[in-house]
Structures are given as structure tokens and as C-alpha cells.
Amino acid sequence: MKIEKYIRDIQGFPKEGILFKDITPLLINPEARTNCLRILVDSLEGKKIDKVVGAESRGFFFGTLLAQELNAGFVPVRKPKKLPYDTISASYELEYGSDSLEMHTDAIKKGDRVLIHDDVLATGGTAKAVCELVEKLGGEIVQCNFLMELTFLNGREKIKEYPVFAALTY
Ligand code: AMP
């Protein structure tokens, strides 16, 4: 079964010039979802993971499935002011200006082996900020994995010190 069949391209969403990769057809199909999860888990080659860190918001879907499968904790990284407890934050550049992401201060323990997950690796700014948060709390990044990598945006370059895996590349 080819999982690329379950990624829908939406031209011009959320704004002109963007080809949005919609994962809802993948989420709605249990067989495709299981297959995709298997590909992501297999890429870890049995490596022990203590925490899976998912980036808001589409990183939460497969992030929690991965955590369940790996018997690991799940940690949400969120946009500013969404998390209720004490947080640390990291900024990243956008096309115009910058934004930041937050994580709870007690989410990662020193020495935790961490898998970072998001749906799409584009410019790599989001993933880089998530890596910074994990390392601030002393976590060890085992892999950054994605459902898709948009290779023409060179996101891999921003997180080149970590192993990177993407189930699909465009
Ligand atoms: P970046 O920080 O540029 O690597 O962007 C990655 C984040 O933006 C991820 O959380 C994605 O969900 C989202 N994203 C970026 N480009 C796309 C795209 N073409 N389709 C869907 N989501 C995208």
C-alpha cells in the first residue's frame, strides 16, 4: 500500500503560493495510518525512546501514535501561551518576522532519549526550535522524523546535527 495516495495537495492554502500537504485522508484511513506508523517505527531500528515530542498541531497525531507504539511519554510543543504550567520557549524565523514555541519545564528529564516528530519538514525552523527546547532541558535527540520532507526547502540543513527520517519526500 502506497501512503503517498493518502496525502492530498491543496493549492493556495492557507495563502497564495503554498502547496499545502493535507494529511487528513491518511488520518481517516486505519490501514494507511497503521502502515505509515510502521514505516516511522521501523526507521528507529529498535532504538530506545523515552519521550516523543510533537510540534503543534499536526505533529500531535502521529506523535501520540508513535509514543504509544514505543511505550514512551508524549510531550506537546505548543504556540505561545497555550500551555498551562511553567514553560521554556525558543524562537524561530518565519518568512516575515519570527514566532516562538513553548514546552513545559518538567516535560523532559536530563538524559531522556527523545524522538521529535512533525508532519512536514519544510524550512526546518520549527524542528530546529523544538530541538533547542529539548536540549535546554538536557534531552538527547535520537531522531527527528516526519511524514514528509519538502527537500527543495533544505530544512535538513538546519537540523543536520541530528538523524533525520521522512516517510515521504517531495
Ligand atoms: P518549517 O518550520 O518551515 O519546517 O515548517 C514546518 C511546519 O509548518 C510544520 O509544522 C508543518 O505542519 C507546516 N508546514 C510547512 N509547510 C507545509 C506544507 N506545504 N503543507 C502542510 N504543512 C506545512
Short mmCIF file of N, CA, C and O in Angstrom, two decimals, residues 28-144:
data_model
loop_
_atom_site.label_atom_id
_atom_site.label_comp_id
_atom_site.label_asym_id
_atom_site.label_seq_id
_atom_site.Cartn_x
_atom_site.Cartn_y
_atom_site.Cartn_z
N ILE A 28 -7.79 9.44 8.26
CA ILE A 28 -9.13 8.86 8.23
C ILE A 28 -9.11 7.37 7.89
O ILE A 28 -10.07 6.65 8.15
N ASN A 29 -7.98 6.90 7.34
CA ASN A 29 -7.89 5.52 6.87
C ASN A 29 -7.03 4.66 7.81
O ASN A 29 -5.81 4.83 7.85
N PRO A 30 -7.64 3.75 8.57
CA PRO A 30 -6.88 3.00 9.57
C PRO A 30 -5.72 2.19 8.99
O PRO A 30 -4.65 2.11 9.60
N GLU A 31 -5.93 1.61 7.81
CA GLU A 31 -4.88 0.78 7.22
C GLU A 31 -3.68 1.64 6.79
O GLU A 31 -2.52 1.29 7.06
N ALA A 32 -3.97 2.76 6.15
CA ALA A 32 -2.89 3.67 5.72
C ALA A 32 -2.16 4.25 6.93
O ALA A 32 -0.94 4.37 6.94
N ARG A 33 -2.92 4.55 7.98
CA ARG A 33 -2.34 5.10 9.21
C ARG A 33 -1.40 4.09 9.86
O ARG A 33 -0.27 4.42 10.25
N THR A 34 -1.85 2.85 9.94
CA THR A 34 -1.04 1.79 10.53
C THR A 34 0.24 1.59 9.72
O THR A 34 1.33 1.44 10.28
N ASN A 35 0.09 1.60 8.41
CA ASN A 35 1.23 1.41 7.53
C ASN A 35 2.26 2.53 7.71
O ASN A 35 3.48 2.28 7.80
N CYS A 36 1.78 3.74 7.79
CA CYS A 36 2.65 4.89 7.96
C CYS A 36 3.36 4.83 9.32
O CYS A 36 4.57 5.08 9.42
N LEU A 37 2.61 4.46 10.34
CA LEU A 37 3.20 4.34 11.69
C LEU A 37 4.31 3.29 11.68
O LEU A 37 5.38 3.50 12.26
N ARG A 38 4.08 2.19 10.99
CA ARG A 38 5.06 1.11 10.91
C ARG A 38 6.35 1.61 10.25
O ARG A 38 7.46 1.33 10.71
N ILE A 39 6.21 2.40 9.17
CA ILE A 39 7.39 2.94 8.47
C ILE A 39 8.22 3.82 9.42
O ILE A 39 9.44 3.72 9.48
N LEU A 40 7.51 4.66 10.18
CA LEU A 40 8.21 5.56 11.12
C LEU A 40 8.90 4.77 12.23
O LEU A 40 10.05 5.04 12.59
N VAL A 41 8.20 3.77 12.77
CA VAL A 41 8.77 2.97 13.86
C VAL A 41 9.97 2.16 13.35
O VAL A 41 11.02 2.11 14.01
N ASP A 42 9.84 1.57 12.17
CA ASP A 42 10.94 0.76 11.61
C ASP A 42 12.21 1.59 11.42
O ASP A 42 13.32 1.08 11.53
N SER A 43 12.04 2.89 11.13
CA SER A 43 13.22 3.75 10.89
C SER A 43 14.06 3.92 12.15
O SER A 43 15.21 4.32 12.08
N LEU A 44 13.50 3.59 13.29
CA LEU A 44 14.23 3.74 14.56
C LEU A 44 15.09 2.52 14.89
O LEU A 44 15.88 2.55 15.83
N GLU A 45 14.90 1.46 14.12
CA GLU A 45 15.71 0.23 14.26
C GLU A 45 15.82 -0.22 15.71
O GLU A 45 16.91 -0.54 16.19
N GLY A 46 14.71 -0.19 16.42
CA GLY A 46 14.69 -0.71 17.79
C GLY A 46 15.35 0.18 18.83
O GLY A 46 15.55 -0.25 19.97
N LYS A 47 15.73 1.40 18.44
CA LYS A 47 16.37 2.30 19.42
C LYS A 47 15.38 2.68 20.52
O LYS A 47 14.21 2.93 20.26
N LYS A 48 15.90 2.72 21.75
CA LYS A 48 15.05 3.04 22.91
C LYS A 48 14.69 4.54 22.91
O LYS A 48 15.56 5.38 22.74
N ILE A 49 13.41 4.83 23.09
CA ILE A 49 12.94 6.22 23.15
C ILE A 49 12.18 6.42 24.46
O ILE A 49 11.28 5.64 24.77
N ASP A 50 12.55 7.46 25.21
CA ASP A 50 11.83 7.75 26.45
C ASP A 50 10.66 8.71 26.22
O ASP A 50 9.62 8.58 26.85
N LYS A 51 10.87 9.70 25.32
CA LYS A 51 9.82 10.70 25.08
C LYS A 51 9.71 11.00 23.59
O LYS A 51 10.73 11.12 22.90
N VAL A 52 8.48 11.12 23.14
CA VAL A 52 8.23 11.62 21.78
C VAL A 52 7.72 13.04 21.93
O VAL A 52 6.78 13.30 22.70
N VAL A 53 8.35 13.98 21.23
CA VAL A 53 7.95 15.38 21.30
C VAL A 53 7.30 15.76 19.97
O VAL A 53 7.92 15.64 18.91
N GLY A 54 6.04 16.18 20.03
CA GLY A 54 5.28 16.52 18.82
C GLY A 54 5.05 18.02 18.73
O GLY A 54 4.76 18.68 19.73
N ALA A 55 5.20 18.57 17.51
CA ALA A 55 5.02 20.01 17.31
C ALA A 55 3.57 20.33 16.95
O ALA A 55 2.96 19.65 16.12
N GLU A 56 3.05 21.40 17.58
CA GLU A 56 1.67 21.84 17.31
C GLU A 56 1.47 22.13 15.83
O GLU A 56 2.31 22.78 15.23
N SER A 57 0.35 21.76 15.32
CA SER A 57 -0.62 20.85 15.92
C SER A 57 -0.64 19.51 15.18
O SER A 57 -1.04 18.50 15.75
N ARG A 58 -0.19 19.51 13.94
CA ARG A 58 -0.29 18.25 13.19
C ARG A 58 0.76 17.23 13.60
O ARG A 58 0.68 16.06 13.21
N GLY A 59 1.73 17.66 14.42
CA GLY A 59 2.70 16.71 14.96
C GLY A 59 2.12 15.90 16.11
O GLY A 59 2.73 14.93 16.57
N PHE A 60 0.93 16.30 16.57
CA PHE A 60 0.32 15.59 17.70
C PHE A 60 -0.27 14.24 17.29
O PHE A 60 -0.34 13.32 18.09
N PHE A 61 -0.73 14.16 16.04
CA PHE A 61 -1.46 12.95 15.61
C PHE A 61 -0.54 11.71 15.63
O PHE A 61 -0.75 10.78 16.41
N PHE A 62 0.45 11.72 14.77
CA PHE A 62 1.36 10.57 14.73
C PHE A 62 2.32 10.59 15.92
O PHE A 62 2.86 9.56 16.29
N GLY A 63 2.53 11.77 16.51
CA GLY A 63 3.37 11.85 17.70
C GLY A 63 2.83 10.97 18.81
O GLY A 63 3.57 10.18 19.42
N THR A 64 1.52 11.05 19.06
CA THR A 64 0.95 10.23 20.15
C THR A 64 0.88 8.76 19.74
O THR A 64 1.10 7.87 20.56
N LEU A 65 0.61 8.50 18.45
CA LEU A 65 0.60 7.10 18.00
C LEU A 65 1.99 6.49 18.17
O LEU A 65 2.13 5.34 18.61
N LEU A 66 3.01 7.27 17.83
CA LEU A 66 4.40 6.79 17.98
C LEU A 66 4.72 6.53 19.46
O LEU A 66 5.31 5.50 19.80
N ALA A 67 4.33 7.47 20.32
CA ALA A 67 4.61 7.31 21.75
C ALA A 67 3.96 6.04 22.29
O ALA A 67 4.57 5.27 23.04
N GLN A 68 2.73 5.78 21.85
CA GLN A 68 2.01 4.59 22.29
C GLN A 68 2.74 3.33 21.83
O GLN A 68 2.98 2.41 22.62
N GLU A 69 3.12 3.31 20.57
CA GLU A 69 3.79 2.16 19.96
C GLU A 69 5.16 1.91 20.61
O GLU A 69 5.59 0.77 20.75
N LEU A 70 5.84 3.00 20.97
CA LEU A 70 7.20 2.89 21.52
C LEU A 70 7.20 2.79 23.04
O LEU A 70 8.27 2.75 23.66
N ASN A 71 6.00 2.79 23.63
CA ASN A 71 5.88 2.78 25.09
C ASN A 71 6.67 3.94 25.72
O ASN A 71 7.40 3.76 26.70
N ALA A 72 6.53 5.11 25.10
CA ALA A 72 7.26 6.31 25.53
C ALA A 72 6.25 7.36 25.99
O ALA A 72 5.05 7.25 25.70
N GLY A 73 6.75 8.41 26.66
CA GLY A 73 5.89 9.53 27.01
C GLY A 73 5.65 10.40 25.79
O GLY A 73 6.46 10.39 24.85
N PHE A 74 4.56 11.15 25.80
CA PHE A 74 4.32 12.12 24.72
C PHE A 74 4.37 13.53 25.29
O PHE A 74 3.75 13.81 26.33
N VAL A 75 5.08 14.41 24.60
CA VAL A 75 5.22 15.81 25.04
C VAL A 75 4.75 16.74 23.93
O VAL A 75 5.30 16.71 22.83
N PRO A 76 3.74 17.58 24.19
CA PRO A 76 3.32 18.55 23.19
C PRO A 76 4.16 19.83 23.27
O PRO A 76 4.39 20.36 24.35
N VAL A 77 4.61 20.30 22.10
CA VAL A 77 5.23 21.62 22.00
C VAL A 77 4.19 22.51 21.36
O VAL A 77 3.59 22.15 20.34
N ARG A 78 3.92 23.67 21.98
CA ARG A 78 2.80 24.48 21.54
C ARG A 78 3.17 25.93 21.25
O ARG A 78 4.23 26.40 21.63
N LYS A 79 2.27 26.60 20.57
CA LYS A 79 2.41 28.03 20.30
C LYS A 79 2.34 28.76 21.65
O LYS A 79 1.79 28.23 22.62
N PRO A 80 2.86 30.00 21.71
CA PRO A 80 2.92 30.73 22.99
C PRO A 80 1.56 30.84 23.70
O PRO A 80 0.54 31.00 23.04
N LYS A 81 1.66 30.73 25.03
CA LYS A 81 0.51 30.95 25.94
C LYS A 81 -0.59 29.88 25.85
O LYS A 81 -1.71 30.10 26.29
N LYS A 82 -0.25 28.72 25.31
CA LYS A 82 -1.25 27.65 25.24
C LYS A 82 -1.06 26.65 26.38
O LYS A 82 -2.00 25.96 26.77
N LEU A 83 0.18 26.51 26.85
CA LEU A 83 0.46 25.51 27.89
C LEU A 83 0.22 26.12 29.27
O LEU A 83 0.65 27.25 29.54
N PRO A 84 -0.43 25.38 30.18
CA PRO A 84 -0.87 25.96 31.44
C PRO A 84 0.20 26.06 32.54
O PRO A 84 0.08 26.88 33.45
N TYR A 85 1.23 25.21 32.49
CA TYR A 85 2.22 25.14 33.57
C TYR A 85 3.45 26.00 33.19
O TYR A 85 3.44 26.68 32.16
N ASP A 86 4.54 25.94 33.98
CA ASP A 86 5.76 26.70 33.67
C ASP A 86 6.35 26.23 32.34
O ASP A 86 6.42 25.01 32.09
N THR A 87 6.82 27.19 31.55
CA THR A 87 7.32 26.82 30.21
C THR A 87 8.71 27.39 29.94
O THR A 87 9.13 28.36 30.59
N ILE A 88 9.39 26.78 28.97
CA ILE A 88 10.57 27.40 28.35
C ILE A 88 10.17 27.67 26.91
O ILE A 88 9.24 27.04 26.38
N SER A 89 10.88 28.61 26.27
CA SER A 89 10.50 28.90 24.89
C SER A 89 11.70 29.05 23.98
O SER A 89 12.82 29.30 24.43
N ALA A 90 11.46 28.85 22.69
CA ALA A 90 12.51 29.00 21.67
C ALA A 90 11.89 29.71 20.47
O ALA A 90 10.76 29.43 20.09
N SER A 91 12.65 30.64 19.89
CA SER A 91 12.13 31.40 18.74
C SER A 91 12.65 30.84 17.44
O SER A 91 13.69 30.20 17.40
N TYR A 92 11.91 31.09 16.39
CA TYR A 92 12.37 30.71 15.05
C TYR A 92 11.89 31.71 14.03
O TYR A 92 10.91 32.42 14.26
N GLU A 93 12.61 31.77 12.93
CA GLU A 93 12.33 32.76 11.89
C GLU A 93 11.18 32.30 10.99
O GLU A 93 11.10 31.13 10.63
N LEU A 94 10.33 33.23 10.64
CA LEU A 94 9.30 32.97 9.63
C LEU A 94 9.67 33.77 8.38
O LEU A 94 10.64 34.53 8.39
N GLU A 95 8.89 33.61 7.33
CA GLU A 95 9.14 34.37 6.11
C GLU A 95 9.20 35.88 6.44
O GLU A 95 10.09 36.58 6.00
N TYR A 96 8.22 36.33 7.24
CA TYR A 96 8.24 37.71 7.72
C TYR A 96 8.20 37.66 9.23
O TYR A 96 7.21 37.21 9.80
N GLY A 97 9.28 38.08 9.89
CA GLY A 97 9.33 38.13 11.34
C GLY A 97 9.70 36.80 11.99
O GLY A 97 10.36 35.98 11.37
N SER A 98 9.25 36.64 13.24
CA SER A 98 9.59 35.40 13.96
C SER A 98 8.42 34.96 14.83
O SER A 98 7.47 35.71 15.04
N ASP A 99 8.52 33.72 15.29
CA ASP A 99 7.49 33.17 16.16
C ASP A 99 8.20 32.35 17.23
O ASP A 99 9.42 32.17 17.16
N SER A 100 7.46 31.86 18.21
CA SER A 100 8.14 31.01 19.18
C SER A 100 7.25 29.83 19.58
O SER A 100 6.05 29.81 19.30
N LEU A 101 7.91 28.84 20.18
CA LEU A 101 7.24 27.62 20.62
C LEU A 101 7.58 27.40 22.07
O LEU A 101 8.65 27.80 22.54
N GLU A 102 6.68 26.74 22.78
CA GLU A 102 6.89 26.51 24.21
C GLU A 102 6.70 25.04 24.58
O GLU A 102 5.97 24.29 23.93
N MET A 103 7.38 24.70 25.69
CA MET A 103 7.27 23.33 26.22
C MET A 103 7.27 23.43 27.75
O MET A 103 7.90 24.34 28.31
N HIS A 104 6.59 22.54 28.41
CA HIS A 104 6.60 22.55 29.88
C HIS A 104 8.00 22.23 30.42
O HIS A 104 8.70 21.37 29.87
N THR A 105 8.36 22.92 31.51
CA THR A 105 9.71 22.76 32.07
C THR A 105 9.96 21.34 32.61
O THR A 105 11.10 20.92 32.73
N ASP A 106 8.89 20.63 32.97
CA ASP A 106 9.09 19.29 33.54
C ASP A 106 8.85 18.17 32.49
O ASP A 106 8.75 17.00 32.84
N ALA A 107 8.81 18.56 31.20
CA ALA A 107 8.46 17.58 30.17
C ALA A 107 9.59 16.61 29.84
O ALA A 107 9.35 15.46 29.48
N ILE A 108 10.82 17.09 29.96
CA ILE A 108 11.99 16.27 29.62
C ILE A 108 12.91 16.24 30.83
O ILE A 108 13.18 17.28 31.44
N LYS A 109 13.41 15.03 31.15
CA LYS A 109 14.39 14.90 32.24
C LYS A 109 15.77 14.78 31.59
O LYS A 109 15.90 14.25 30.48
N LYS A 110 16.78 15.25 32.31
CA LYS A 110 18.15 15.17 31.79
C LYS A 110 18.47 13.73 31.37
O LYS A 110 18.19 12.80 32.13
N GLY A 111 18.99 13.58 30.18
CA GLY A 111 19.37 12.25 29.70
C GLY A 111 18.25 11.48 29.00
O GLY A 111 18.49 10.40 28.46
N ASP A 112 17.03 12.04 28.99
CA ASP A 112 15.94 11.38 28.24
C ASP A 112 16.33 11.22 26.78
O ASP A 112 16.88 12.14 26.17
N ARG A 113 15.99 10.06 26.22
CA ARG A 113 16.24 9.81 24.79
C ARG A 113 14.97 10.20 24.04
O ARG A 113 13.90 9.64 24.27
N VAL A 114 15.11 11.18 23.16
CA VAL A 114 13.95 11.86 22.59
C VAL A 114 13.82 11.67 21.08
O VAL A 114 14.80 11.78 20.34
N LEU A 115 12.58 11.40 20.66
CA LEU A 115 12.22 11.40 19.24
C LEU A 115 11.39 12.65 18.99
O LEU A 115 10.40 12.88 19.69
N ILE A 116 11.78 13.42 17.98
CA ILE A 116 11.00 14.62 17.63
C ILE A 116 10.18 14.30 16.39
O ILE A 116 10.69 13.71 15.43
N HIS A 117 8.89 14.67 16.44
CA HIS A 117 8.02 14.35 15.31
C HIS A 117 7.18 15.56 14.86
O HIS A 117 6.65 16.30 15.69
N ASP A 118 7.07 15.71 13.53
CA ASP A 118 6.11 16.67 12.97
C ASP A 118 5.61 16.10 11.64
O ASP A 118 6.20 15.15 11.11
N ASP A 119 4.53 16.68 11.11
CA ASP A 119 4.01 16.12 9.85
C ASP A 119 4.90 16.48 8.65
O ASP A 119 5.23 15.62 7.85
N VAL A 120 5.32 17.76 8.59
CA VAL A 120 6.07 18.22 7.41
C VAL A 120 7.39 18.89 7.84
O VAL A 120 7.38 19.74 8.74
N LEU A 121 8.49 18.51 7.20
CA LEU A 121 9.74 19.26 7.32
C LEU A 121 9.80 20.18 6.11
O LEU A 121 9.94 19.71 4.97
N ALA A 122 9.68 21.48 6.35
CA ALA A 122 9.73 22.46 5.25
C ALA A 122 11.06 23.20 5.34
O ALA A 122 12.09 22.65 4.94
N THR A 123 11.08 24.41 5.92
CA THR A 123 12.36 25.14 6.04
C THR A 123 13.20 24.65 7.23
O THR A 123 14.36 25.01 7.36
N GLY A 124 12.58 23.89 8.12
CA GLY A 124 13.31 23.34 9.27
C GLY A 124 13.29 24.23 10.50
O GLY A 124 13.78 23.83 11.56
N GLY A 125 12.70 25.42 10.40
CA GLY A 125 12.67 26.35 11.54
C GLY A 125 11.94 25.77 12.75
O GLY A 125 12.42 25.89 13.88
N THR A 126 10.81 25.15 12.50
CA THR A 126 10.02 24.56 13.60
C THR A 126 10.82 23.45 14.29
O THR A 126 10.95 23.45 15.52
N ALA A 127 11.33 22.53 13.49
CA ALA A 127 12.08 21.39 14.04
C ALA A 127 13.30 21.86 14.84
O ALA A 127 13.58 21.35 15.93
N LYS A 128 13.98 22.86 14.32
CA LYS A 128 15.17 23.40 14.99
C LYS A 128 14.79 23.98 16.36
O LYS A 128 15.48 23.74 17.36
N ALA A 129 13.68 24.71 16.42
CA ALA A 129 13.23 25.29 17.69
C ALA A 129 12.86 24.18 18.68
O ALA A 129 13.16 24.27 19.87
N VAL A 130 12.22 23.12 18.18
CA VAL A 130 11.84 22.00 19.06
C VAL A 130 13.12 21.33 19.61
O VAL A 130 13.20 21.01 20.80
N CYS A 131 14.11 21.15 18.76
CA CYS A 131 15.39 20.56 19.20
C CYS A 131 16.01 21.42 20.31
O CYS A 131 16.52 20.89 21.30
N GLU A 132 15.96 22.73 20.13
CA GLU A 132 16.53 23.64 21.13
C GLU A 132 15.85 23.47 22.48
O GLU A 132 16.51 23.44 23.52
N LEU A 133 14.52 23.35 22.47
CA LEU A 133 13.75 23.18 23.71
C LEU A 133 14.17 21.90 24.43
O LEU A 133 14.40 21.89 25.64
N VAL A 134 14.28 20.83 23.65
CA VAL A 134 14.64 19.52 24.23
C VAL A 134 16.04 19.58 24.84
O VAL A 134 16.27 19.11 25.96
N GLU A 135 16.96 20.21 24.13
CA GLU A 135 18.34 20.27 24.62
C GLU A 135 18.48 21.20 25.82
O GLU A 135 19.32 20.96 26.69
N LYS A 136 17.67 22.25 25.87
CA LYS A 136 17.69 23.16 27.04
C LYS A 136 17.43 22.38 28.32
O LYS A 136 17.92 22.73 29.38
N LEU A 137 16.58 21.34 28.22
CA LEU A 137 16.23 20.55 29.41
C LEU A 137 17.11 19.30 29.54
O LEU A 137 16.86 18.44 30.38
N GLY A 138 18.13 19.19 28.69
CA GLY A 138 19.09 18.08 28.83
C GLY A 138 18.69 16.80 28.13
O GLY A 138 19.27 15.74 28.40
N GLY A 139 17.73 16.86 27.22
CA GLY A 139 17.33 15.66 26.47
C GLY A 139 18.34 15.35 25.36
O GLY A 139 19.02 16.25 24.87
N GLU A 140 18.39 14.07 25.01
CA GLU A 140 19.29 13.62 23.95
C GLU A 140 18.43 13.27 22.72
O GLU A 140 17.55 12.40 22.82
N ILE A 141 18.67 13.97 21.61
CA ILE A 141 17.82 13.76 20.43
C ILE A 141 18.29 12.55 19.63
O ILE A 141 19.40 12.53 19.10
N VAL A 142 17.44 11.53 19.57
CA VAL A 142 17.79 10.28 18.88
C VAL A 142 17.49 10.40 17.38
O VAL A 142 18.25 9.92 16.54
N GLN A 143 16.37 11.05 17.05
CA GLN A 143 15.98 11.22 15.65
C GLN A 143 14.90 12.31 15.56
O GLN A 143 14.15 12.51 16.50
N CYS A 144 14.89 12.99 14.41
CA CYS A 144 13.75 13.86 14.08
C CYS A 144 13.04 13.15 12.94
O CYS A 144 13.67 12.88 11.91
#
